[in-house]
Structures are given as C-alpha cells and as structure tokens.
Coordinates of C-alpha atoms and ligand atoms in Angstrom, one line a residue:
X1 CA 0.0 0.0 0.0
X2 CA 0.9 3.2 -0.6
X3 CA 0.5 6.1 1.5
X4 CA 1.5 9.7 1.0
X5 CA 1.0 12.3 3.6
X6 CA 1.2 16.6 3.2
X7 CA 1.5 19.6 5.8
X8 CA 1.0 22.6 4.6
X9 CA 3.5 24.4 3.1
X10 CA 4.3 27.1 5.6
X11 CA 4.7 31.1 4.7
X12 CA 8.4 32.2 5.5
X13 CA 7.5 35.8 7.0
X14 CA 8.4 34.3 10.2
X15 CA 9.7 31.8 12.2
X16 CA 7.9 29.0 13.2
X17 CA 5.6 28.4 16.1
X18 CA 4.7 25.4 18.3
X19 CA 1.0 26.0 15.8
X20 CA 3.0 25.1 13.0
X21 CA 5.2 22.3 14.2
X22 CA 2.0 20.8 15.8
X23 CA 0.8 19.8 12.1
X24 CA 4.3 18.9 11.2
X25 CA 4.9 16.2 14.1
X26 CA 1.2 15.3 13.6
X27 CA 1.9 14.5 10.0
X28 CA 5.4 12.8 10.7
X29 CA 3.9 10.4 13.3
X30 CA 1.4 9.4 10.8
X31 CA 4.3 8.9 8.0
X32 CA 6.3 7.2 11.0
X33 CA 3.6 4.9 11.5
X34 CA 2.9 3.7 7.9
X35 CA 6.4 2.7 7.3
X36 CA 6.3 0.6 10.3
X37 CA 3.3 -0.8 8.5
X38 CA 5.1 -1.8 5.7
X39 CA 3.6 0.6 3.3
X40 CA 5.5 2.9 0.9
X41 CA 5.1 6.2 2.6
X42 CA 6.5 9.5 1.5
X43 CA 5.8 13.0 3.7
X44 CA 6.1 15.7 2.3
X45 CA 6.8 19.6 3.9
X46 CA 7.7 22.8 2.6
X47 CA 7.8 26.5 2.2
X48 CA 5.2 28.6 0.7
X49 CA 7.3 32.1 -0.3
X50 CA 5.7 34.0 -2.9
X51 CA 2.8 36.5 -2.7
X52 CA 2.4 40.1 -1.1
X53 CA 2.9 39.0 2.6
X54 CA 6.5 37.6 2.0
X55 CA 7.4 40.6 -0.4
X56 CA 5.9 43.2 1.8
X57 CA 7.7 41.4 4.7
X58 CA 11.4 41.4 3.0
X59 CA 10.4 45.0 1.7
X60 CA 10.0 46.2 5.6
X61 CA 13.1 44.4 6.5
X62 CA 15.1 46.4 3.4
X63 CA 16.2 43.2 1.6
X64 CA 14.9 41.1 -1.8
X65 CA 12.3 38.8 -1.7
X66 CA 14.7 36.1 -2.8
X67 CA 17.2 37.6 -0.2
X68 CA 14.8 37.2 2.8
X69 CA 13.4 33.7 2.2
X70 CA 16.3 32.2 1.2
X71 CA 17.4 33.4 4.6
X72 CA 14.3 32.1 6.4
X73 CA 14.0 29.0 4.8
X74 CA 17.8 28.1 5.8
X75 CA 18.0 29.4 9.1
X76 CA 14.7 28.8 10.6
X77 CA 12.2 26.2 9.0
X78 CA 14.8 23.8 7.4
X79 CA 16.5 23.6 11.2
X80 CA 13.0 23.5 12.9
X81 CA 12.3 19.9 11.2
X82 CA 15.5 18.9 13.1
X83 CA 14.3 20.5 16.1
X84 CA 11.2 18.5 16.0
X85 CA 12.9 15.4 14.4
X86 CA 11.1 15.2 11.7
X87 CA 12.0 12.4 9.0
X88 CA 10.3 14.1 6.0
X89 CA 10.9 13.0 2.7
X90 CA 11.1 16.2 0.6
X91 CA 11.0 19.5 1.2
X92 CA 9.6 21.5 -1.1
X93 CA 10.1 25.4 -1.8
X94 CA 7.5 27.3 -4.3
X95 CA 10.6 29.2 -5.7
X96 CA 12.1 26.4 -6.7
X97 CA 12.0 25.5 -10.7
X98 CA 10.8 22.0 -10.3
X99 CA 7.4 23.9 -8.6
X100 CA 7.0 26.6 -11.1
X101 CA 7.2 23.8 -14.6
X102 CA 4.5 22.3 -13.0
X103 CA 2.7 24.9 -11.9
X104 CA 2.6 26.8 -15.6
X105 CA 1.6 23.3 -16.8
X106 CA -1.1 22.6 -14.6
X107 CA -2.5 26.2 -15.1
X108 CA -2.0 25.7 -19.0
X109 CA -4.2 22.6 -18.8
X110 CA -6.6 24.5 -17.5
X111 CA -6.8 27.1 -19.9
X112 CA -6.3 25.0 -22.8
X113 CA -9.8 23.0 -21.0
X114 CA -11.6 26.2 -21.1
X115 CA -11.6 26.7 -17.0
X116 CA -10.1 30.1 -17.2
X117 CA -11.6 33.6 -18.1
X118 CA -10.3 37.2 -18.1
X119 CA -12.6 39.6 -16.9
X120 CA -13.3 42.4 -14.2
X121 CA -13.1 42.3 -10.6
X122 CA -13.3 44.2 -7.3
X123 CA -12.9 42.5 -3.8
X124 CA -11.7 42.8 -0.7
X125 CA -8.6 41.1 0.1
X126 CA -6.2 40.0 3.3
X127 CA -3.0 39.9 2.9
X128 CA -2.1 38.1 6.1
X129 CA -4.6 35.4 4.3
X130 CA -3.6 36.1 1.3
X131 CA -7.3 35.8 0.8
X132 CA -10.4 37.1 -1.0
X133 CA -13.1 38.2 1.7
X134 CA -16.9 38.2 1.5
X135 CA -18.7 40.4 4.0
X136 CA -19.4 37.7 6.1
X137 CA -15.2 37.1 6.7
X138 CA -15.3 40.5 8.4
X139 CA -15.9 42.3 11.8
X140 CA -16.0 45.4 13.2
X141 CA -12.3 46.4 14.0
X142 CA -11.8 47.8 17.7
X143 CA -9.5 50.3 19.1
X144 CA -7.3 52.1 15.9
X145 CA -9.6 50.4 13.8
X146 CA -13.0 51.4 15.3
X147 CA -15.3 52.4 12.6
X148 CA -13.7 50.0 10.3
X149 CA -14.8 46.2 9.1
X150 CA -11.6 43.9 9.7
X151 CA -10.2 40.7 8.8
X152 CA -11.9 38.6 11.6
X153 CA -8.2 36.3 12.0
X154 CA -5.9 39.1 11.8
X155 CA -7.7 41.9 13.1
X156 CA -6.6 44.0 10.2
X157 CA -8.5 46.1 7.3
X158 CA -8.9 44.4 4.3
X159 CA -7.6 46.1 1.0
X160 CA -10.1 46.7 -1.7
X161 CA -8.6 45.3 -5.0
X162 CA -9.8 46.3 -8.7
X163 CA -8.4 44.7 -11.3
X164 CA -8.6 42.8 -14.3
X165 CA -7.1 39.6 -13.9
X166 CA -8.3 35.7 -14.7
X167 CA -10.5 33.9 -13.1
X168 CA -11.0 30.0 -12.5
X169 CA -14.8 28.8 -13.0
X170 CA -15.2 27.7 -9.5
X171 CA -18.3 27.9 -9.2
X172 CA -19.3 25.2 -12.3
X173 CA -18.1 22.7 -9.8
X174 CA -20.9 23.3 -7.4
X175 CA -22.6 19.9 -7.9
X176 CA -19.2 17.7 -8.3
X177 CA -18.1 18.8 -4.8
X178 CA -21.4 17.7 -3.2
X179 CA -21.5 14.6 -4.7
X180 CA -17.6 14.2 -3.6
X181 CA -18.8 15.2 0.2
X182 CA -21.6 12.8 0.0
X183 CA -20.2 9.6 -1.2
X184 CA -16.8 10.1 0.1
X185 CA -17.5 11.0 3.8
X186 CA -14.3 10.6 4.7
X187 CA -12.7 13.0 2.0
X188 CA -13.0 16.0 4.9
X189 CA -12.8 14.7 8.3
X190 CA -13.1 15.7 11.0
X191 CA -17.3 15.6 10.6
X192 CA -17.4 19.5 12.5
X193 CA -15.2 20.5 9.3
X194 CA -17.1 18.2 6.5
X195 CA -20.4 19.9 7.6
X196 CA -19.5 23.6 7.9
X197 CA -18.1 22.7 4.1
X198 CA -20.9 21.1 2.7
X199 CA -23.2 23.8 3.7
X200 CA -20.6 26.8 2.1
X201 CA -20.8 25.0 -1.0
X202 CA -24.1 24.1 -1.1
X203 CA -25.1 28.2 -0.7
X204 CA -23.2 28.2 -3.9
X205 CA -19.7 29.2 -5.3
X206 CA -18.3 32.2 -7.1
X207 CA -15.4 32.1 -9.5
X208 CA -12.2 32.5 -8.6
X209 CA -9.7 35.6 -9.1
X210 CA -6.3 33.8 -9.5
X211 CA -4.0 36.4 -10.7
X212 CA -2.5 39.3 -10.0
X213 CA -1.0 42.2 -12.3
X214 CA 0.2 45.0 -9.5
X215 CA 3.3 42.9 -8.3
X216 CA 5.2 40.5 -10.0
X217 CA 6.5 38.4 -6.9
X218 CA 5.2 35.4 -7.9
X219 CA 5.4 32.7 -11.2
X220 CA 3.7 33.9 -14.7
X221 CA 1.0 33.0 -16.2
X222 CA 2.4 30.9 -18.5
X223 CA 0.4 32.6 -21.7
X224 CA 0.5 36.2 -20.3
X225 CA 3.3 37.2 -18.5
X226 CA 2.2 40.1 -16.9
X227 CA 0.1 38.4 -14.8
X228 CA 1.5 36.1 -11.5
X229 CA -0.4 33.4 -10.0
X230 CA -2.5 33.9 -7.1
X231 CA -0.2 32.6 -4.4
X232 CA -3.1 30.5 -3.0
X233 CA -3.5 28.9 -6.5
X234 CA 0.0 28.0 -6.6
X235 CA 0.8 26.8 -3.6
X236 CA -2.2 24.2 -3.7
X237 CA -0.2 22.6 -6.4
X238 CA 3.7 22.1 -4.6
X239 CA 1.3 18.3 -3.5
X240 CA 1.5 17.6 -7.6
X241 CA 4.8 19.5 -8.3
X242 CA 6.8 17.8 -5.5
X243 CA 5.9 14.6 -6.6
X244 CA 6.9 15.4 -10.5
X245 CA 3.3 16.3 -11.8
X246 CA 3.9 16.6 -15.9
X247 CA 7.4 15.6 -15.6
X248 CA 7.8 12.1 -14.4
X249 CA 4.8 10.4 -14.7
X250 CA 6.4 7.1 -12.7
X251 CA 6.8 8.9 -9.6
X252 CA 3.4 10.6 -9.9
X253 CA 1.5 7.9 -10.3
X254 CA 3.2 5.8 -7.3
X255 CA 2.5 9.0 -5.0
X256 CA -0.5 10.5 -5.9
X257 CA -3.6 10.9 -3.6
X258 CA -2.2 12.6 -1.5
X259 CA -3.6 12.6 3.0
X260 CA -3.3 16.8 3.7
X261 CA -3.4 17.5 6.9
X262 CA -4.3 21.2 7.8
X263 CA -5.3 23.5 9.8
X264 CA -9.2 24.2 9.9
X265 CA -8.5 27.9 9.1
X266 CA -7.2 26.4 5.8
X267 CA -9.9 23.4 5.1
X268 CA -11.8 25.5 2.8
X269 CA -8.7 26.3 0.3
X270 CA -8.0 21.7 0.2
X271 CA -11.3 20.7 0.3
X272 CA -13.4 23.2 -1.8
X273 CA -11.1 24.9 -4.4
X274 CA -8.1 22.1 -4.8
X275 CA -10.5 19.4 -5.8
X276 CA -12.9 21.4 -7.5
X277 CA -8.8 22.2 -9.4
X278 CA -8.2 18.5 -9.6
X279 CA -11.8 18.2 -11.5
X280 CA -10.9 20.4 -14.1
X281 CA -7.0 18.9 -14.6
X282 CA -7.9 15.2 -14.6
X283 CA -6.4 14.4 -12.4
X284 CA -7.6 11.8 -9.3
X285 CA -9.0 13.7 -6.0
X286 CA -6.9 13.5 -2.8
X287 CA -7.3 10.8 -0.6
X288 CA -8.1 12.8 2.4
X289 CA -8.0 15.9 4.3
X290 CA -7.6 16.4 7.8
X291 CA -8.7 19.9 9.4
X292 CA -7.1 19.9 13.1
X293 CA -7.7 22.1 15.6
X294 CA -5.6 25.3 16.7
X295 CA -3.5 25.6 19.8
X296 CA -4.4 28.1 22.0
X297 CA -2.8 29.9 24.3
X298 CA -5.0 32.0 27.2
X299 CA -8.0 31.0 25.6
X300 CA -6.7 32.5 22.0
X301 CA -5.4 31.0 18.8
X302 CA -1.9 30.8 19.4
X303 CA 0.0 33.3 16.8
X304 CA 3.2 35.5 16.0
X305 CA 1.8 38.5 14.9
X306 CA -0.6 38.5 18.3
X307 CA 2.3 37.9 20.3
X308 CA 1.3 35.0 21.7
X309 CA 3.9 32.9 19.8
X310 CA 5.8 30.3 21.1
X311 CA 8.4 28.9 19.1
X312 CA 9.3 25.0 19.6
X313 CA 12.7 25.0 20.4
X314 CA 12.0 27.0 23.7
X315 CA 10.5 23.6 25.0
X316 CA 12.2 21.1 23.4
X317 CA 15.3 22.9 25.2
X318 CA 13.4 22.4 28.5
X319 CA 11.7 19.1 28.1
X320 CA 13.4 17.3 25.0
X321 CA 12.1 16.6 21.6
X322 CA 10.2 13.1 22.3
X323 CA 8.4 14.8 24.8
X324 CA 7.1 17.8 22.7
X325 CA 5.9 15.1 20.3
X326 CA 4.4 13.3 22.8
X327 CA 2.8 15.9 25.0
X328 CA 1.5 18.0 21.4
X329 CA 0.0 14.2 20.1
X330 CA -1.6 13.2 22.7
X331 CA -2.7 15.9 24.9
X332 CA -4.9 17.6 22.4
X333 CA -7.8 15.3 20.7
X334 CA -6.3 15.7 17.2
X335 CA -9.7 17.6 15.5
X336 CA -10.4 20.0 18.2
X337 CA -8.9 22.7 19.7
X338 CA -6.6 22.6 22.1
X339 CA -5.0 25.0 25.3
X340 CA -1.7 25.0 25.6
X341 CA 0.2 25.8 29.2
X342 CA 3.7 24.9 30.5
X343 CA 2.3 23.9 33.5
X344 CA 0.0 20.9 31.7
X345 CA 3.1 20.0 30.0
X346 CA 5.5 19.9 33.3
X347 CA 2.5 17.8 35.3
X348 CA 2.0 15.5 32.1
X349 CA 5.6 15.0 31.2
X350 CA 6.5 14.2 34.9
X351 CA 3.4 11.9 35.6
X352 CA 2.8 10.3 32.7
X353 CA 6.4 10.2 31.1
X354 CA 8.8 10.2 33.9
X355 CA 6.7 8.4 36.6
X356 CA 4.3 6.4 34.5
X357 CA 6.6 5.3 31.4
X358 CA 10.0 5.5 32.4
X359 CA 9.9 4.0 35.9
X360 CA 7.9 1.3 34.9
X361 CA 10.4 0.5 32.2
X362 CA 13.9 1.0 34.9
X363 CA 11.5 -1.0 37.2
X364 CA 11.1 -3.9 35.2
X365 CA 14.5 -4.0 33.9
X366 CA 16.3 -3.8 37.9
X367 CA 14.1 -7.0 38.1
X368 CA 15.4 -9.2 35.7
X369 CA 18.6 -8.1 36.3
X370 CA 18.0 -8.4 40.0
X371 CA 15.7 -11.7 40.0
X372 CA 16.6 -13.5 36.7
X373 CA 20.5 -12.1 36.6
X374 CA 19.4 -10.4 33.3
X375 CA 18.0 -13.0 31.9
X376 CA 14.7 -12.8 30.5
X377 CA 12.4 -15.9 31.3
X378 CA 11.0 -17.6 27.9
X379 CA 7.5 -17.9 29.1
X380 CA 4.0 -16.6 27.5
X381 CA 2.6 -13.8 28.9
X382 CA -0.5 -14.0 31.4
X383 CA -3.7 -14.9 29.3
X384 CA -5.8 -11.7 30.2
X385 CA -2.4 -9.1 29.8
X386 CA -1.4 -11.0 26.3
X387 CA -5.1 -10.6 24.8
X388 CA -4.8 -6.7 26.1
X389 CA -1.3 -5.9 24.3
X390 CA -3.3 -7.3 20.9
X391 CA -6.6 -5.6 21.8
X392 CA -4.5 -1.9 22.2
X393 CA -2.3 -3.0 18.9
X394 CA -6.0 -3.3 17.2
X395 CA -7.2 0.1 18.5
X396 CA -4.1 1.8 18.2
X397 CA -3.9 0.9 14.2
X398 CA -7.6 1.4 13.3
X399 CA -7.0 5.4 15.3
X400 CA -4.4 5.9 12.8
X401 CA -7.0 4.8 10.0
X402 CA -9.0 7.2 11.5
X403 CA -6.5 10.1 11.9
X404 CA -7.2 9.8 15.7
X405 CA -3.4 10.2 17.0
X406 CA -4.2 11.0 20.6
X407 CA -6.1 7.7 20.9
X408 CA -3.7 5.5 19.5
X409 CA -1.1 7.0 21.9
X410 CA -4.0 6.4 24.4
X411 CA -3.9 2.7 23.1
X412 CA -0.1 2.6 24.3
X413 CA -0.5 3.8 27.3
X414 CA -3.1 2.3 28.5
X415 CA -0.7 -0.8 28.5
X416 CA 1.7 1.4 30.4
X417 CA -1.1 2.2 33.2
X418 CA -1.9 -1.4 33.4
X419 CA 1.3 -2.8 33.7
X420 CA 2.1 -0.3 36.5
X421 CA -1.4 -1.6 38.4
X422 CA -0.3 -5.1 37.4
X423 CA 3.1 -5.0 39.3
X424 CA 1.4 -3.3 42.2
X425 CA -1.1 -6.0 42.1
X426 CA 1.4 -8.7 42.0
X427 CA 3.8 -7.4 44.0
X428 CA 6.9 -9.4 42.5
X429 CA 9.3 -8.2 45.1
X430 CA 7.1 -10.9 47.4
X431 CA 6.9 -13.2 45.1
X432 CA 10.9 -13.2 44.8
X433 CA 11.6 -14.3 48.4
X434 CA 9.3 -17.6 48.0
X435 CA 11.4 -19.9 45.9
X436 CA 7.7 -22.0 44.8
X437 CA 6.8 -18.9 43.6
X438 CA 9.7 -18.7 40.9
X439 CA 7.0 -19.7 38.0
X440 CA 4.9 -16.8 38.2
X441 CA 7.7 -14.7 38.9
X442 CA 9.0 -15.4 35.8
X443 CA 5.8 -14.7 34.5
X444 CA 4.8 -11.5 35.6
X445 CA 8.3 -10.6 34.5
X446 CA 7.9 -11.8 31.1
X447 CA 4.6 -10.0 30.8
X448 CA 6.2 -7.1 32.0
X449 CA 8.4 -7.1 28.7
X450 CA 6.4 -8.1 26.4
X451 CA 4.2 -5.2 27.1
X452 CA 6.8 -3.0 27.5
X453 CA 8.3 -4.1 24.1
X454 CA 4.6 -3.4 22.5
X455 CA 4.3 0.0 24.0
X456 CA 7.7 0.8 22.7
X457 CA 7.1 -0.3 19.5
X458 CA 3.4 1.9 19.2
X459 CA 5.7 4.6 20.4
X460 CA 7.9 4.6 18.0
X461 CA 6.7 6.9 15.7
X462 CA 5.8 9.6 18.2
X463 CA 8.9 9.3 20.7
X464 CA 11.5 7.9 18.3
X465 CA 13.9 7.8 20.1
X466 CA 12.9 7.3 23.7
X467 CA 11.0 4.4 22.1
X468 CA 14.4 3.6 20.7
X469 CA 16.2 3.6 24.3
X470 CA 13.6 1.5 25.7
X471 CA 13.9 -1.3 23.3
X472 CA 17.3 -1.7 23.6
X473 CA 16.9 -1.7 27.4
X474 CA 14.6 -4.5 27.1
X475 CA 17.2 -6.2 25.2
X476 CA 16.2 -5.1 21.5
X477 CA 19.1 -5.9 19.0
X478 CA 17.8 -4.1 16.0
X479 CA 16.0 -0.9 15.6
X480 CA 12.6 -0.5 16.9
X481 CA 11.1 0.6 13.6
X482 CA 12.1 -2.5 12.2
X483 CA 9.1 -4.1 14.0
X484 CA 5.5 -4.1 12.2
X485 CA 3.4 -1.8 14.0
X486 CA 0.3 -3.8 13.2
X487 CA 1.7 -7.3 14.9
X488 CA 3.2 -4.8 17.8
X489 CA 1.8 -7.5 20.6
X490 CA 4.0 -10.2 18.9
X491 CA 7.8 -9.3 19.0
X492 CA 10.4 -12.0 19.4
X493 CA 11.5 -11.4 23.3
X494 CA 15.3 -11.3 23.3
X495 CA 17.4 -13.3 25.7
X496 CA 18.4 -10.4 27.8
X497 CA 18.0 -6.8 28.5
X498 CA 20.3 -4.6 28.5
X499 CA 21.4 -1.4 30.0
X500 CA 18.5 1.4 29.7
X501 CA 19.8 4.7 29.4
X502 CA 17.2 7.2 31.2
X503 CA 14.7 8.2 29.8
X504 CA 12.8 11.5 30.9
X505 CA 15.3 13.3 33.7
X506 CA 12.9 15.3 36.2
X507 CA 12.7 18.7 35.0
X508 CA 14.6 21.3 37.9
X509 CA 11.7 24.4 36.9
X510 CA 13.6 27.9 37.9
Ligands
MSP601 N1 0.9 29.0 3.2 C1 -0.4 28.6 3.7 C2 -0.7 27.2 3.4 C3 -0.6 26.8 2.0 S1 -0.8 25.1 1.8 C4 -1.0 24.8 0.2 C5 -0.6 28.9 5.2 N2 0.6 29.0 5.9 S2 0.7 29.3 7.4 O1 2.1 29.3 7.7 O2 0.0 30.5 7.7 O3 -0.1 28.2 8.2 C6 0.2 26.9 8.0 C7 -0.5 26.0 9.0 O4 -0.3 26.3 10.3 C8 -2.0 26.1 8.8 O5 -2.5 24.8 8.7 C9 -2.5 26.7 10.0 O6 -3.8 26.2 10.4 C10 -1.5 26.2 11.0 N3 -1.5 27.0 12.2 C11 -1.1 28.3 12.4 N4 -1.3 28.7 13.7 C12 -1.9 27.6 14.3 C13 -2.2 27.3 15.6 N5 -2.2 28.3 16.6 N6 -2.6 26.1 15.9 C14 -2.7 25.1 15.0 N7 -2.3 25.3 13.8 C15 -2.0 26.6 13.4 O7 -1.7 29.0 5.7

C-alpha cells in the first residue's frame, strides 16, 4: 500500500511556532507509523514564499524577496524539522524551478480546457490570508480600527482590489463537490469541518480571481506574463509538483492521492477549491483531508503577529524533543482545539512520562537483572495481559485509519497504566523471596516485557527515540522501527535486557 501524507507548506514571513510544528509532528507520526506498517510512505513539507505578505515582509526588512526567504528558509524552517525530528521526505520550496514547470503546466491545462476567463473584478482582500473576503469574513475592528470592518483572523483592514485579472470557473463545480462530500464522507474529516463545508458549498460558489497584475513576486502566467499566479492557486499545487506532476509520470503515479493535513482555518482552500482544481485537470482527487484544531494559548489561537507565539525549540530545550511530540500528540484530541500551558506540559511529562513510562520501564529492567541475573524468562505472557497488548495493537492501528493520533497514543498507554497496576497488584518483590513462587515470577516478569516491548514499538513513531532507548533496554538488537506496527503485541523477546539509558530526567523548573 501506498501512503503519501502533506503539511501545509508554511509562509516564510516568520519563524515557526509550536501552531506550525503541531501539524508537522502530527503528519510525521502518521508517515512514521505507515512505514512501520510496511507501506511505501512519503511526507512531504515545505515552504510557501511568494505573494504580497513575504514581499511586503522582506520589503519592511530592506532586503529582496529572494534575499529574505532564502534566509528564512535556511536558518529557521529547514533547522525547525531537526528540532522536532522530523524524517520528512522532501521539502519543497514554491521558488524552486521543479514547482514553477509544474505549476505553468497545470494552469495551461486549465486554460487549454476552457476553466479560465479574463474579466473584471473588485474584492476585498487580506494579505495576512492572502485571501479574498466576502462580508461575512469581516468584523468590526476595535481600538485604531473602530469604525472600520476587519479581517476577523488578523484583526486588520482588508484592501479593496480592482483589477482585471483571470478567473477559475469555480463555481461550475458546485454539484461535483457535493457529490464528492456525499459519497466520500471521509474525503473531509473531521465531521465539525465536512459539515461547515458542505453547507458553504451548497449556498453556492463564485469564481475565482487567480491572478495578479500589480506585483510581479510570484510565477507567470504561462500565456500572459504580466500576470503572476494567485499565491493561494500556486501553492495548492507544490502536492503535484513535489511529486513530479507533468514531468515524471512514474513517480506521480506511485505517490498521488495525497492525506493533507491542515489546519481548519485552511480546510476551505483543500477541500473546496483544490479538488474542485483536480476536477478540471484530470487528475484523481486527494485521498483525504484532515482539518485539526488550533492551539491556544489564554484562551486565543496561538499566533506571532498576536504575540502570543511560542516557538518550539523553547520547550524542546526544557523538556526534549520526544516529549514535545508526545505531549502535542496526545494531549490535544487531534480535531479539536486545544490549550496550551507549560504547567500541563510539566504535570503530564513528569506523571505520565517520567513516573508512569520511564519507571515502569527501569523498574522492570532492575528485576530481571536483580531476580533473573538479566535473563529474560522464555515464558508466555499472562492470558488476560497478552489478549490486552493485541486488543491496544488493534485500536491503536484502526485510530491511525481514522487520523485519531491521541487515541492511538492512548492505546499505548493504557498498557503502560496497566502494567504499573499489574506490578502493584502482584507485587513481584514478594513473590521473589518464595522460591515456589519462581514460575509466576517469571511470568509476571515476562509480561512485564512483552508489554513493554509493545508499547515501545506503538511509540515509536511519536517518541522515536525514547521508544528507541527503551527497546534496547529490554534487550532489542535491531531498531525499533524495524518491527510491524500492526503485529506490535507479537515481538520476538530477546534473551536479555540490556542497560536502559534514562529516559525523561525530572525537570529542575527555575
Ligand atoms: N501558506 C499557507 C498554506 C498553504 S498550503 C497549500 C498557510 N501557511 S501558514 O504558515 O500561515 O499556516 C500553516 C498552517 O499552520 C495552517 O494549517 C494553520 O492552520 C497552522 N497553524 C497556524 N497557527 C496555528 C495554531 N495556533 N494552531 C494550530 N495550527 C496553526 O496557511
């Protein structure tokens, strides 16, 4: 099976925020977990760098576009994947040549099909969206904007463009995206995001203005070159271009549909005009896209130019990478919204990482070293443990069907949880100074491993490499990610552990 999975591809006016690298580790785990599957995965990421936001931006900071996000690119979102450790397979930038031939081909299609019309136009437009507005995308501004109607995400006026540019005949695909909604429910998940985009559509669409003559930051319309593409447009397409749309047909086709996974704010762009683009091209629909929630911190969505930003390297530096992955994947019900405070993430990484994982895993380990000299005893685990290893390997794979990261985490840990109650219950310490009671000692002990190997091993692709630590502890030769995720209950138990380096260090807060 194949599977390939998106994030958006991020605008370089700024750094990035923990917002940002949410989608990216959400998408990574999911890429993770395929290719523990078995299945030939690609994940993609990249930059999005043309339009008036990034020129206005390198404008204000006195340099060339090309200057500034050459610049940004390289010192901040290239680094940030490391920072998250993120094992993406391409990285693709929109000012790169290999996006721009496909773009100009795409768009030619197009025109050559008879989707695209010049004619006369006057909107409203946001260029921290880099969208079009309708009245109902505005609100009264407050403070220096009192009086005004402003961009109800950034708080800004809107610009009032007039211009004659082309437009792509959006709204002839009315009828094709209801019937996409309708008998592909899971096209748009989650449900709260399918529904609010059924009913836009349904009110019915209006064409779409996708070029722009006042600025020339951007790639040309390939048959009028004083026109760029409306960055929006474009940037849709880096999911064909990366993947060598119109120039190696090989690659496309063992890629292509595509799993986006997106921010809400950005459903309606992937799930109303891309297909509706993919109708007129010919070419197949995606396979799925995913509109998650947003972070918030004190109660608001979480963002730079609010000041409210918070960029990821500030915690991994605190807490480590594994458990920014962790805390961000399973914290947060992965569709809805979700609050972010350092004092959640200090009480969860200390209980649930420290105490709950990684004593449990240095417990088990002193045992068989202790009781066992090391050796780990070649014995099935308990009946009603074994059948709840393979019962949290089912759920924990058919989440990831489902997009629903936090509960397969919650799968994993709910072996954790039980496995702590299981050595309290059984208290093998007693058990240890009766010499008839060697047998089930060895058996709680083996259970002990063989759940802790299947927690590692669901873990994986969140916590790589605390996953990574643990298995070796328990004795793991290879690499963890060698295992198949969906047989995670059935690892072959090694004949020894080994020596577990630690795996969350308590946190000294100053
Ligand atoms: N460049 C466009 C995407 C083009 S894709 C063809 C864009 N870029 S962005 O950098 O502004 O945002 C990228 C993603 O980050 C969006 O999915 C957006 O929802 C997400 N987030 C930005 N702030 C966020 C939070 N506070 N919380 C969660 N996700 C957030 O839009």
């Amino acid at each position: 099976m194949g599977f390939y999975v998106t994030t958006p591809i991020f605008y370089v006016n700024d750094v990035p925020h923990i917002g940002h690298a949410y989608n990216i580790v959400a998408a990574d785990t999911l890429a993770r977990w395929h290719r523990m599957r078995g299945d030939d995965t690609w994940m993609l990421t990249g930059t999005d760098e043309h339009g008036q936001k990034i020129l206005r931006t390198a404008m204000a900071n006195s340099v060339s576009p090309t200057e500034w996000t050459d610049k940004l690119v390289e010192n901040a979102w290239k680094p940030n994947l490391e920072v998250l450790n993120v094992a993406n397979d391409d990285f693709i930038r929109t000012t790169e040549d290999r996006h721009r031939v496909g773009v100009q081909k795409f768009l030619q299609r197009l025109y050559d099909a008879g989707f695209i019309y010049h004619g006369e136009f006057e909107a409203e437009y946001c260029v921290g969206c880099e969208e079009y507005k309708t009245p109902g995308d505005l609100v009264d501004g407050v403070g220096e904007y009192e009086g005004q109607s402003v961009c109800a995400i950034h708080s800004r006026p809107t610009e009032t463009v007039k211009e004659a540019n082309y437009f792509f005949k959006l709204s002839e695909f009315q009828d094709r995206l209801l019937e996409l909604y309708d008998t592909r429910p899971d096209y748009v998940q989650p449900a709260s995001v399918r529904n609010e985009l059924r009913s836009f559509v349904a009110q019915g669409l209006n064409d779409l203005s996708i070029s722009r003559s006042t600025f020339d930051w951007g790639i040309k319309v390939p048959w009028d070159d004083s026109h760029v593409v409306y960055v929006w447009f474009e940037a849709l397409m880096n999911y064909i271009t990366a993947i060598g749309y119109g120039v190696d047909d090989e690659q496309f086709e063992r890629r292509w549909p595509g799993n986006h996974i997106v921010g809400k704010d950005i459903a309606r762009f992937h799930a109303v005009i891309w297909p509706a683009m993919q109708m007129a091209a010919g070419i197949e629909i995606s396979e799925r896209v995913y509109g998650h929630g947003w972070l918030l911190v004190g109660g608001e969505k979480m963002s730079k130019s609010k000041a409210t930003g918070i960029e990821p390297k500030q915690i991994t530096e605190v807490f480590g990478i594994d458990a920014f992955r962790y805390y961000f994947m399973s914290a947060i019900h992965f569709g809805s919204d979700g609050s972010f405070s350092w004092e959640d993430l200090d009480s969860r990484y200390h209980a649930e990482l420290a105490n709950g994982l990684g004593n449990l895993a240095s417990r088990v380990i002193a045992m068989v070293n202790k009781y066992f000299g090391g050796e780990i005893p070649q014995v099935p685990s308990e009946d009603a443990l074994a059948e709840l290893f393979r019962s949290e390997t089912d759920r924990a794979n058919s989440s990831i069907d489902e997009f629903q990261i936090h509960d397969a985490v919650d799968a994993a840990f709910s072996i954790v949880d039980r496995l702590n109650g299981y050595i309290t219950e059984t208290t093998p310490w007693q058990l240890a100074k009766d010499e008839s009671k060697r047998d089930r000692l060895a058996e709680v002990l083996a259970t002990n491993v063989r759940g802790l190997g299947t927690a590692a091993i669901l873990l994986a692709p969140v916590m790589p490499e605390s996953a990574q630590k643990l298995w070796r502890g328990i004795g793991g030769a290879d690499e963890v990610t060698d295992q198949r995720i969906q047989n995670a209950h059935e690892w072959e138990v090694p004949a020894r552990v080994d020596e577990l380096s630690p795996l969350f260090p308590r946190i000294e807060q100053n």
